[in-house]
Amino acid sequence: GENVEQHPSTLSVQEGDSAVIKCTYSDSASNYFPWYKQELGKGPQLIIDIRSNVGEKKDQRIAVTLNKTAKHFSLHITETQPEDSAVYFCAAPGYGGSQGNLIFGKGTKLSVKP
Amino acid sequence: DTGVSQNPRHKITKRGQNVTFRCDPISEHNRLYWYRQTLGQGPEFLTYFQNEAQLEKSRLLSDRFSAERPKGSFSTLEIQRTEQGDSAMYLCASSSRGSLNYGYTFGSGTRLTVV
């Protein structure tokens, strides 16, 4: 089955700096990779996702890159702001491309210092 | 309909009692998922429904856990004979297979504390 590893577990940056969070996955058949942001007391919120037919996707200050050969994908946040502080989770399908079941990483707690 | 709704938000129960949680998904979403999240961990898959059919169930899911989605709309998750290890946040999510975006929309969760 799929295994998702996420690093780092905590990340502290100064406001305005960039933040990068990396995830690796094990199942080469996986074809969908979402990123979620979870604020205290709330459920995870989808912020960006990428499918295996593209290598990069951007949405304003957020971007995700995918390296299928190396089986890793990364979240990039530029010009960080204090409201970016949250826990971020990556995920991958649990069974060879199925979207019925997502396997999540353990999360990265991002702190943006004003 | 502005999102996925979960009730109750918090539940404290004594060990050995049964508890039931409810999830109301986004109305046009035909897929509904249950996840469990413990402190400092990512969500862990429990089970999922497409319409009223339960299509996947985690091997980690104890026989004390059961979920239903009788009319393909709301779902309930029941835990029988609760144990302290069941204390966690129980998250519900929904998605629409027909959409270009397969990403889940999560509810705010039900936090269960077993004392």
mmCIF file of C-alpha atoms in Angstrom:
data_model
loop_
_atom_site.group_PDB
_atom_site.id
_atom_site.type_symbol
_atom_site.label_atom_id
_atom_site.label_comp_id
_atom_site.label_asym_id
_atom_site.label_seq_id
_atom_site.Cartn_x
_atom_site.Cartn_y
_atom_site.Cartn_z
ATOM 1 C CA GLY A 1 0.000 0.000 0.000
ATOM 2 C CA GLU A 2 0.901 3.668 -0.220
ATOM 3 C CA ASN A 3 3.245 5.263 2.318
ATOM 4 C CA VAL A 4 3.580 9.051 2.581
ATOM 5 C CA GLU A 5 6.475 10.712 4.380
ATOM 6 C CA GLN A 6 6.432 14.458 5.094
ATOM 7 C CA HIS A 7 9.274 16.782 6.143
ATOM 8 C CA PRO A 8 9.944 18.869 8.110
ATOM 9 C CA SER A 9 7.584 18.351 11.031
ATOM 10 C CA THR A 10 7.976 21.987 12.098
ATOM 11 C CA LEU A 11 9.041 25.033 10.105
ATOM 12 C CA SER A 12 9.540 28.585 11.312
ATOM 13 C CA VAL A 13 10.066 31.467 8.883
ATOM 14 C CA GLN A 14 10.080 35.240 8.962
ATOM 15 C CA GLU A 15 7.191 37.051 7.338
ATOM 16 C CA GLY A 16 7.954 37.576 3.671
ATOM 17 C CA ASP A 17 10.278 34.584 3.378
ATOM 18 C CA SER A 18 9.467 31.435 1.423
ATOM 19 C CA ALA A 19 8.513 28.083 2.938
ATOM 20 C CA VAL A 20 8.967 24.663 1.353
ATOM 21 C CA ILE A 21 7.447 21.402 2.589
ATOM 22 C CA LYS A 22 8.369 18.085 0.993
ATOM 23 C CA CYS A 23 6.610 14.747 0.734
ATOM 24 C CA THR A 24 7.594 11.391 -0.697
ATOM 25 C CA TYR A 25 5.280 8.566 -1.696
ATOM 26 C CA SER A 26 5.861 4.900 -2.425
ATOM 27 C CA ASP A 27 3.223 3.796 -4.964
ATOM 28 C CA SER A 28 4.282 4.674 -8.512
ATOM 29 C CA ALA A 29 0.652 4.270 -9.667
ATOM 30 C CA SER A 30 -0.504 7.215 -7.542
ATOM 31 C CA ASN A 31 -1.765 10.021 -9.768
ATOM 32 C CA TYR A 32 -3.258 12.691 -7.497
ATOM 33 C CA PHE A 33 -1.521 14.717 -4.799
ATOM 34 C CA PRO A 34 -3.415 17.264 -2.691
ATOM 35 C CA TRP A 35 -2.198 19.630 0.004
ATOM 36 C CA TYR A 36 -4.349 20.601 2.959
ATOM 37 C CA LYS A 37 -4.089 23.421 5.497
ATOM 38 C CA GLN A 38 -5.498 22.874 8.975
ATOM 39 C CA GLU A 39 -6.038 25.696 11.422
ATOM 40 C CA LEU A 40 -6.653 25.123 15.101
ATOM 41 C CA GLY A 41 -10.086 23.680 15.800
ATOM 42 C CA LYS A 42 -10.963 23.274 12.138
ATOM 43 C CA GLY A 43 -10.973 20.497 9.606
ATOM 44 C CA PRO A 44 -8.286 20.359 6.887
ATOM 45 C CA GLN A 45 -8.916 22.646 3.909
ATOM 46 C CA LEU A 46 -7.738 21.811 0.403
ATOM 47 C CA ILE A 47 -5.388 24.545 -0.806
ATOM 48 C CA ILE A 48 -3.893 23.081 -3.967
ATOM 49 C CA ASP A 49 -3.559 19.753 -5.742
ATOM 50 C CA ILE A 50 -1.666 18.318 -8.678
ATOM 51 C CA ARG A 51 -2.217 15.399 -11.003
ATOM 52 C CA SER A 52 0.549 13.216 -12.348
ATOM 53 C CA ASN A 53 0.287 14.549 -15.901
ATOM 54 C CA VAL A 54 1.823 17.912 -14.913
ATOM 55 C CA GLY A 55 5.021 18.842 -13.128
ATOM 56 C CA GLU A 56 4.005 22.124 -11.504
ATOM 57 C CA LYS A 57 0.906 24.062 -10.580
ATOM 58 C CA LYS A 58 0.635 27.587 -9.185
ATOM 59 C CA ASP A 59 -2.118 29.512 -7.444
ATOM 60 C CA GLN A 60 -1.043 33.012 -6.405
ATOM 61 C CA ARG A 61 1.555 32.570 -3.607
ATOM 62 C CA ILE A 62 1.222 28.790 -3.500
ATOM 63 C CA ALA A 63 2.793 26.278 -5.856
ATOM 64 C CA VAL A 64 3.197 22.516 -5.926
ATOM 65 C CA THR A 65 5.855 20.615 -7.858
ATOM 66 C CA LEU A 66 5.857 16.915 -8.670
ATOM 67 C CA ASN A 67 8.755 14.640 -9.571
ATOM 68 C CA LYS A 68 7.255 11.309 -10.609
ATOM 69 C CA THR A 69 10.616 9.664 -11.188
ATOM 70 C CA ALA A 70 11.770 10.401 -7.673
ATOM 71 C CA LYS A 71 8.250 10.006 -6.253
ATOM 72 C CA HIS A 72 8.220 13.260 -4.357
ATOM 73 C CA PHE A 73 6.178 16.434 -4.398
ATOM 74 C CA SER A 74 6.617 19.750 -2.647
ATOM 75 C CA LEU A 75 4.552 22.709 -1.478
ATOM 76 C CA HIS A 76 6.051 26.162 -1.963
ATOM 77 C CA ILE A 77 4.642 29.234 -0.252
ATOM 78 C CA THR A 78 6.168 32.569 -1.237
ATOM 79 C CA GLU A 79 5.905 35.917 0.564
ATOM 80 C CA THR A 80 4.635 34.215 3.695
ATOM 81 C CA GLN A 81 2.185 36.040 5.936
ATOM 82 C CA PRO A 82 1.223 35.421 9.591
ATOM 83 C CA GLU A 83 -2.124 33.980 8.444
ATOM 84 C CA ASP A 84 -0.203 31.208 6.662
ATOM 85 C CA SER A 85 0.635 29.814 10.117
ATOM 86 C CA ALA A 86 -1.096 26.431 10.352
ATOM 87 C CA VAL A 87 -0.453 22.708 9.985
ATOM 88 C CA TYR A 88 -0.028 21.552 6.392
ATOM 89 C CA PHE A 89 -0.662 17.991 5.234
ATOM 90 C CA CYS A 90 0.233 16.280 1.991
ATOM 91 C CA ALA A 91 -1.638 13.201 0.795
ATOM 92 C CA ALA A 92 -1.678 10.544 -1.908
ATOM 93 C CA PRO A 93 -4.250 7.933 -2.974
ATOM 94 C CA GLY A 94 -4.262 4.813 -0.872
ATOM 95 C CA TYR A 95 -4.742 2.282 -3.640
ATOM 96 C CA GLY A 96 -3.003 2.751 -6.974
ATOM 97 C CA GLY A 97 -4.760 5.891 -8.144
ATOM 98 C CA SER A 98 -8.056 5.398 -6.344
ATOM 99 C CA GLN A 99 -9.544 8.573 -4.905
ATOM 100 C CA GLY A 100 -11.598 6.602 -2.427
ATOM 101 C CA ASN A 101 -8.915 6.658 0.201
ATOM 102 C CA LEU A 102 -6.198 9.251 0.823
ATOM 103 C CA ILE A 103 -3.092 8.529 2.870
ATOM 104 C CA PHE A 104 -1.920 11.651 4.709
ATOM 105 C CA GLY A 105 1.521 12.663 5.880
ATOM 106 C CA LYS A 106 2.037 13.487 9.522
ATOM 107 C CA GLY A 107 1.889 17.205 8.947
ATOM 108 C CA THR A 108 4.160 20.240 9.078
ATOM 109 C CA LYS A 109 3.496 22.967 11.600
ATOM 110 C CA LEU A 110 4.374 26.246 9.895
ATOM 111 C CA SER A 111 4.947 29.324 12.022
ATOM 112 C CA VAL A 112 5.325 32.690 10.290
ATOM 113 C CA LYS A 113 6.871 35.306 12.578
ATOM 114 C CA PRO A 114 5.852 38.937 12.002
ATOM 115 C CA ASP B 1 -25.485 24.633 1.695
ATOM 116 C CA THR B 2 -22.136 26.083 2.574
ATOM 117 C CA GLY B 3 -20.062 23.052 3.508
ATOM 118 C CA VAL B 4 -19.841 19.773 5.368
ATOM 119 C CA SER B 5 -21.633 19.835 8.711
ATOM 120 C CA GLN B 6 -20.750 17.582 11.631
ATOM 121 C CA ASN B 7 -22.597 17.140 14.888
ATOM 122 C CA PRO B 8 -21.922 17.235 17.715
ATOM 123 C CA ARG B 9 -18.712 19.304 17.755
ATOM 124 C CA HIS B 10 -17.626 17.795 21.045
ATOM 125 C CA LYS B 11 -18.602 14.616 22.852
ATOM 126 C CA ILE B 12 -17.432 13.398 26.255
ATOM 127 C CA THR B 13 -18.450 9.891 27.151
ATOM 128 C CA LYS B 14 -17.648 7.282 29.742
ATOM 129 C CA ARG B 15 -15.725 4.198 28.742
ATOM 130 C CA GLY B 16 -18.072 1.442 27.624
ATOM 131 C CA GLN B 17 -20.808 3.757 26.359
ATOM 132 C CA ASN B 18 -21.958 3.930 22.744
ATOM 133 C CA VAL B 19 -21.700 7.157 20.760
ATOM 134 C CA THR B 20 -23.052 8.242 17.385
ATOM 135 C CA PHE B 21 -21.866 11.109 15.198
ATOM 136 C CA ARG B 22 -23.653 12.657 12.244
ATOM 137 C CA CYS B 23 -22.281 14.115 9.027
ATOM 138 C CA ASP B 24 -24.203 16.137 6.455
ATOM 139 C CA PRO B 25 -22.141 16.418 3.254
ATOM 140 C CA ILE B 26 -22.349 19.050 0.549
ATOM 141 C CA SER B 27 -25.642 18.234 -1.137
ATOM 142 C CA GLU B 28 -24.350 17.579 -4.660
ATOM 143 C CA HIS B 29 -21.457 15.390 -3.458
ATOM 144 C CA ASN B 30 -22.009 11.674 -3.893
ATOM 145 C CA ARG B 31 -18.902 10.512 -2.018
ATOM 146 C CA LEU B 32 -18.627 10.683 1.761
ATOM 147 C CA TYR B 33 -15.590 9.787 3.855
ATOM 148 C CA TRP B 34 -14.856 9.256 7.538
ATOM 149 C CA TYR B 35 -11.380 9.870 8.939
ATOM 150 C CA ARG B 36 -9.934 9.866 12.448
ATOM 151 C CA GLN B 37 -7.218 12.257 13.590
ATOM 152 C CA THR B 38 -5.223 12.050 16.794
ATOM 153 C CA LEU B 39 -3.049 14.827 18.180
ATOM 154 C CA GLY B 40 -0.006 15.534 16.058
ATOM 155 C CA GLN B 41 -0.985 13.121 13.310
ATOM 156 C CA GLY B 42 -2.542 13.335 9.886
ATOM 157 C CA PRO B 43 -6.082 12.118 9.251
ATOM 158 C CA GLU B 44 -6.388 8.326 9.103
ATOM 159 C CA PHE B 45 -8.891 6.767 6.729
ATOM 160 C CA LEU B 46 -11.788 4.811 8.268
ATOM 161 C CA THR B 47 -14.374 4.251 5.547
ATOM 162 C CA TYR B 48 -16.074 5.788 2.541
ATOM 163 C CA PHE B 49 -19.410 5.724 0.726
ATOM 164 C CA GLN B 50 -20.416 6.364 -2.851
ATOM 165 C CA ASN B 51 -24.076 7.257 -2.611
ATOM 166 C CA GLU B 52 -25.477 4.725 -0.104
ATOM 167 C CA ALA B 53 -22.907 1.997 -0.827
ATOM 168 C CA GLN B 54 -19.998 1.561 1.592
ATOM 169 C CA LEU B 55 -17.123 0.877 -0.832
ATOM 170 C CA GLU B 56 -14.037 0.801 1.363
ATOM 171 C CA LYS B 57 -13.368 0.100 4.997
ATOM 172 C CA SER B 58 -9.998 0.319 6.718
ATOM 173 C CA ARG B 59 -8.539 -2.914 8.024
ATOM 174 C CA LEU B 60 -7.689 -0.933 11.134
ATOM 175 C CA LEU B 61 -11.372 -0.323 11.814
ATOM 176 C CA SER B 62 -12.545 -2.302 14.828
ATOM 177 C CA ASP B 63 -15.812 -4.241 14.746
ATOM 178 C CA ARG B 64 -17.029 -1.741 17.325
ATOM 179 C CA PHE B 65 -17.201 0.891 14.593
ATOM 180 C CA SER B 66 -20.051 1.005 12.105
ATOM 181 C CA ALA B 67 -21.093 3.613 9.566
ATOM 182 C CA GLU B 68 -24.233 4.074 7.538
ATOM 183 C CA ARG B 69 -25.487 6.321 4.784
ATOM 184 C CA PRO B 70 -28.988 4.964 4.284
ATOM 185 C CA LYS B 71 -30.352 7.377 1.673
ATOM 186 C CA GLY B 72 -27.110 8.516 0.137
ATOM 187 C CA SER B 73 -27.287 11.847 1.934
ATOM 188 C CA PHE B 74 -26.213 12.207 5.594
ATOM 189 C CA SER B 75 -24.100 9.569 7.321
ATOM 190 C CA THR B 76 -23.725 8.335 10.879
ATOM 191 C CA LEU B 77 -20.690 6.808 12.553
ATOM 192 C CA GLU B 78 -21.342 4.726 15.656
ATOM 193 C CA ILE B 79 -18.753 3.498 18.121
ATOM 194 C CA GLN B 80 -19.914 0.811 20.507
ATOM 195 C CA ARG B 81 -18.350 0.081 23.905
ATOM 196 C CA THR B 82 -16.008 3.051 23.670
ATOM 197 C CA GLU B 83 -12.420 2.750 24.886
ATOM 198 C CA GLN B 84 -9.975 5.464 25.917
ATOM 199 C CA GLY B 85 -8.022 4.799 22.738
ATOM 200 C CA ASP B 86 -11.035 5.955 20.725
ATOM 201 C CA SER B 87 -10.451 9.529 21.905
ATOM 202 C CA ALA B 88 -9.734 11.519 18.750
ATOM 203 C CA MET B 89 -11.146 13.976 16.256
ATOM 204 C CA TYR B 90 -13.534 12.268 13.845
ATOM 205 C CA LEU B 91 -13.598 14.034 10.499
ATOM 206 C CA CYS B 92 -16.128 13.707 7.735
ATOM 207 C CA ALA B 93 -15.443 14.808 4.158
ATOM 208 C CA SER B 94 -17.305 14.749 0.883
ATOM 209 C CA SER B 95 -16.388 15.006 -2.780
ATOM 210 C CA SER B 96 -17.953 14.856 -6.189
ATOM 211 C CA ARG B 97 -16.567 12.247 -8.563
ATOM 212 C CA GLY B 98 -17.969 14.155 -11.499
ATOM 213 C CA SER B 99 -15.968 17.272 -10.740
ATOM 214 C CA LEU B 100 -12.558 18.018 -12.199
ATOM 215 C CA ASN B 101 -11.491 18.606 -8.628
ATOM 216 C CA TYR B 102 -11.499 15.382 -6.663
ATOM 217 C CA GLY B 103 -10.323 17.099 -3.518
ATOM 218 C CA TYR B 104 -12.242 16.492 -0.353
ATOM 219 C CA THR B 105 -14.148 19.136 1.567
ATOM 220 C CA PHE B 106 -13.788 18.375 5.250
ATOM 221 C CA GLY B 107 -16.138 19.276 8.061
ATOM 222 C CA SER B 108 -14.855 20.755 11.318
ATOM 223 C CA GLY B 109 -14.970 17.375 13.008
ATOM 224 C CA THR B 110 -16.377 15.849 16.179
ATOM 225 C CA ARG B 111 -13.923 15.704 19.043
ATOM 226 C CA LEU B 112 -14.499 12.595 21.157
ATOM 227 C CA THR B 113 -13.115 12.275 24.661
ATOM 228 C CA VAL B 114 -13.544 8.942 26.419
ATOM 229 C CA VAL B 115 -13.073 9.160 30.185
#
